Amino acid sequence: MIVTVQRTGGFAGLTRSWQVDVEAEPDTESWLVLIDGLPWSSTPSTADGAQPDRFVWVIVVEAQPVREATLPEQQLTGPWRELVDRVRTVGSAVAPHADATSATGAGER
């Protein structure tokens, strides 16, 4: 199961992405508990919360079914923040892709 976190926007408008293979982590079970506990069905609309010069986060979990959430920076709290922080800390930066709409765009750590 691959988890990808993409950060877009901000003052410079840069896109960065990080990715982790949860099944390759020594604490796979804690990752699964965190991912399953996220409120996937009640994510806020980015249109309601996006603000100029703030980041927007896209979180994609490649599993069956694929789960995806897009959150404005100010709504990235609680377990969403915990997942993003873990992916950015443990995962690796994702190289740029030709498909600009992909959740795995340019990234640096």
mmCIF file of C-alpha atoms in Angstrom:
data_model
loop_
_atom_site.group_PDB
_atom_site.id
_atom_site.type_symbol
_atom_site.label_atom_id
_atom_site.label_comp_id
_atom_site.label_asym_id
_atom_site.label_seq_id
_atom_site.Cartn_x
_atom_site.Cartn_y
_atom_site.Cartn_z
ATOM 1 C CA MET A 1 0.000 0.000 0.000
ATOM 2 C CA ILE A 2 1.506 3.285 -1.152
ATOM 3 C CA VAL A 3 0.624 6.576 0.550
ATOM 4 C CA THR A 4 1.388 9.765 -1.362
ATOM 5 C CA VAL A 5 1.186 13.261 0.067
ATOM 6 C CA GLN A 6 1.323 16.220 -2.300
ATOM 7 C CA ARG A 7 1.595 19.858 -1.256
ATOM 8 C CA THR A 8 0.674 22.512 -3.796
ATOM 9 C CA GLY A 9 0.267 26.259 -3.705
ATOM 10 C CA GLY A 10 1.832 28.533 -1.164
ATOM 11 C CA PHE A 11 3.445 31.844 -1.971
ATOM 12 C CA ALA A 12 5.733 30.369 -4.643
ATOM 13 C CA GLY A 13 3.139 27.969 -6.053
ATOM 14 C CA LEU A 14 5.519 25.018 -5.915
ATOM 15 C CA THR A 15 4.396 21.391 -5.809
ATOM 16 C CA ARG A 16 6.178 18.833 -3.649
ATOM 17 C CA SER A 17 5.324 15.201 -3.029
ATOM 18 C CA TRP A 18 6.386 12.469 -0.641
ATOM 19 C CA GLN A 19 5.603 8.775 -0.726
ATOM 20 C CA VAL A 20 5.884 5.792 1.584
ATOM 21 C CA ASP A 21 5.256 2.078 1.090
ATOM 22 C CA VAL A 22 3.387 1.264 4.284
ATOM 23 C CA GLU A 23 3.915 -2.485 3.934
ATOM 24 C CA ALA A 24 7.692 -1.983 3.924
ATOM 25 C CA GLU A 25 7.615 -0.111 7.235
ATOM 26 C CA PRO A 26 8.408 -1.954 10.482
ATOM 27 C CA ASP A 27 5.288 -0.475 12.125
ATOM 28 C CA THR A 28 2.831 -1.334 9.334
ATOM 29 C CA GLU A 29 -0.014 -1.978 11.775
ATOM 30 C CA SER A 30 0.141 1.534 13.263
ATOM 31 C CA TRP A 31 0.068 3.006 9.742
ATOM 32 C CA LEU A 32 -3.011 0.930 8.880
ATOM 33 C CA VAL A 33 -4.807 1.980 12.067
ATOM 34 C CA LEU A 34 -4.085 5.642 11.317
ATOM 35 C CA ILE A 35 -5.205 5.379 7.675
ATOM 36 C CA ASP A 36 -8.379 3.447 8.502
ATOM 37 C CA GLY A 37 -9.268 5.946 11.236
ATOM 38 C CA LEU A 38 -9.261 8.975 8.936
ATOM 39 C CA PRO A 39 -12.634 10.568 8.127
ATOM 40 C CA TRP A 40 -12.428 9.872 4.387
ATOM 41 C CA SER A 41 -16.142 10.404 3.780
ATOM 42 C CA SER A 42 -16.289 13.788 5.491
ATOM 43 C CA THR A 43 -13.365 15.721 4.053
ATOM 44 C CA PRO A 44 -14.075 19.431 3.649
ATOM 45 C CA SER A 45 -14.465 21.003 0.243
ATOM 46 C CA THR A 46 -11.305 22.830 -0.836
ATOM 47 C CA ALA A 47 -13.510 25.474 -2.450
ATOM 48 C CA ASP A 48 -14.856 26.277 1.013
ATOM 49 C CA GLY A 49 -11.471 26.542 2.685
ATOM 50 C CA ALA A 50 -8.758 27.376 0.158
ATOM 51 C CA GLN A 51 -7.047 30.684 0.791
ATOM 52 C CA PRO A 52 -4.559 32.599 -1.354
ATOM 53 C CA ASP A 53 -0.885 31.820 -0.672
ATOM 54 C CA ARG A 54 -1.754 28.840 1.556
ATOM 55 C CA PHE A 55 -0.969 25.219 0.823
ATOM 56 C CA VAL A 56 -3.425 22.611 -0.381
ATOM 57 C CA TRP A 57 -2.669 18.991 0.501
ATOM 58 C CA VAL A 58 -3.665 15.953 -1.556
ATOM 59 C CA ILE A 59 -3.462 12.603 0.211
ATOM 60 C CA VAL A 60 -3.763 9.412 -1.850
ATOM 61 C CA VAL A 61 -3.763 5.887 -0.466
ATOM 62 C CA GLU A 62 -3.251 3.310 -3.204
ATOM 63 C CA ALA A 63 -5.199 0.372 -1.834
ATOM 64 C CA GLN A 64 -8.499 -1.298 -2.637
ATOM 65 C CA PRO A 65 -10.378 0.941 -2.833
ATOM 66 C CA VAL A 66 -8.128 3.897 -3.623
ATOM 67 C CA ARG A 67 -8.759 6.704 -1.152
ATOM 68 C CA GLU A 68 -8.086 10.360 -1.847
ATOM 69 C CA ALA A 69 -8.599 13.558 0.117
ATOM 70 C CA THR A 70 -7.810 17.168 -0.731
ATOM 71 C CA LEU A 71 -7.491 19.491 2.234
ATOM 72 C CA PRO A 72 -6.701 23.193 2.517
ATOM 73 C CA GLU A 73 -3.791 23.896 4.871
ATOM 74 C CA GLN A 74 -5.899 25.275 7.713
ATOM 75 C CA GLN A 75 -8.000 22.074 7.788
ATOM 76 C CA LEU A 76 -5.020 19.732 7.918
ATOM 77 C CA THR A 77 -5.428 18.902 11.595
ATOM 78 C CA GLY A 78 -5.642 15.913 13.924
ATOM 79 C CA PRO A 79 -5.097 12.530 12.259
ATOM 80 C CA TRP A 80 -4.738 14.168 8.816
ATOM 81 C CA ARG A 81 -1.766 16.188 10.113
ATOM 82 C CA GLU A 82 -0.334 13.091 11.795
ATOM 83 C CA LEU A 83 -0.440 11.115 8.539
ATOM 84 C CA VAL A 84 1.083 13.942 6.483
ATOM 85 C CA ASP A 85 3.869 14.464 9.024
ATOM 86 C CA ARG A 86 4.644 10.731 9.119
ATOM 87 C CA VAL A 87 4.783 10.436 5.337
ATOM 88 C CA ARG A 88 7.023 13.488 5.048
ATOM 89 C CA THR A 89 9.332 12.205 7.801
ATOM 90 C CA VAL A 90 9.542 8.518 6.864
ATOM 91 C CA GLY A 91 8.816 8.626 3.139
ATOM 92 C CA SER A 92 10.931 9.764 0.279
ATOM 93 C CA ALA A 93 10.513 12.663 -2.086
ATOM 94 C CA VAL A 94 8.827 11.807 -5.361
ATOM 95 C CA ALA A 95 10.456 12.807 -8.636
ATOM 96 C CA PRO A 96 8.541 15.019 -11.060
ATOM 97 C CA HIS A 97 6.101 13.315 -13.420
ATOM 98 C CA ALA A 98 4.965 14.422 -16.855
ATOM 99 C CA ASP A 99 1.318 14.145 -15.775
ATOM 100 C CA ALA A 100 0.699 17.407 -13.920
ATOM 101 C CA THR A 101 -2.676 16.174 -12.624
ATOM 102 C CA SER A 102 -1.137 13.193 -10.873
ATOM 103 C CA ALA A 103 -0.962 13.171 -7.086
ATOM 104 C CA THR A 104 2.719 12.323 -7.395
ATOM 105 C CA GLY A 105 4.145 15.539 -8.809
ATOM 106 C CA ALA A 106 7.515 17.122 -8.067
ATOM 107 C CA GLY A 107 8.929 16.656 -4.624
ATOM 108 C CA GLU A 108 11.818 17.339 -2.343
ATOM 109 C CA ARG A 109 12.478 16.394 1.198
#
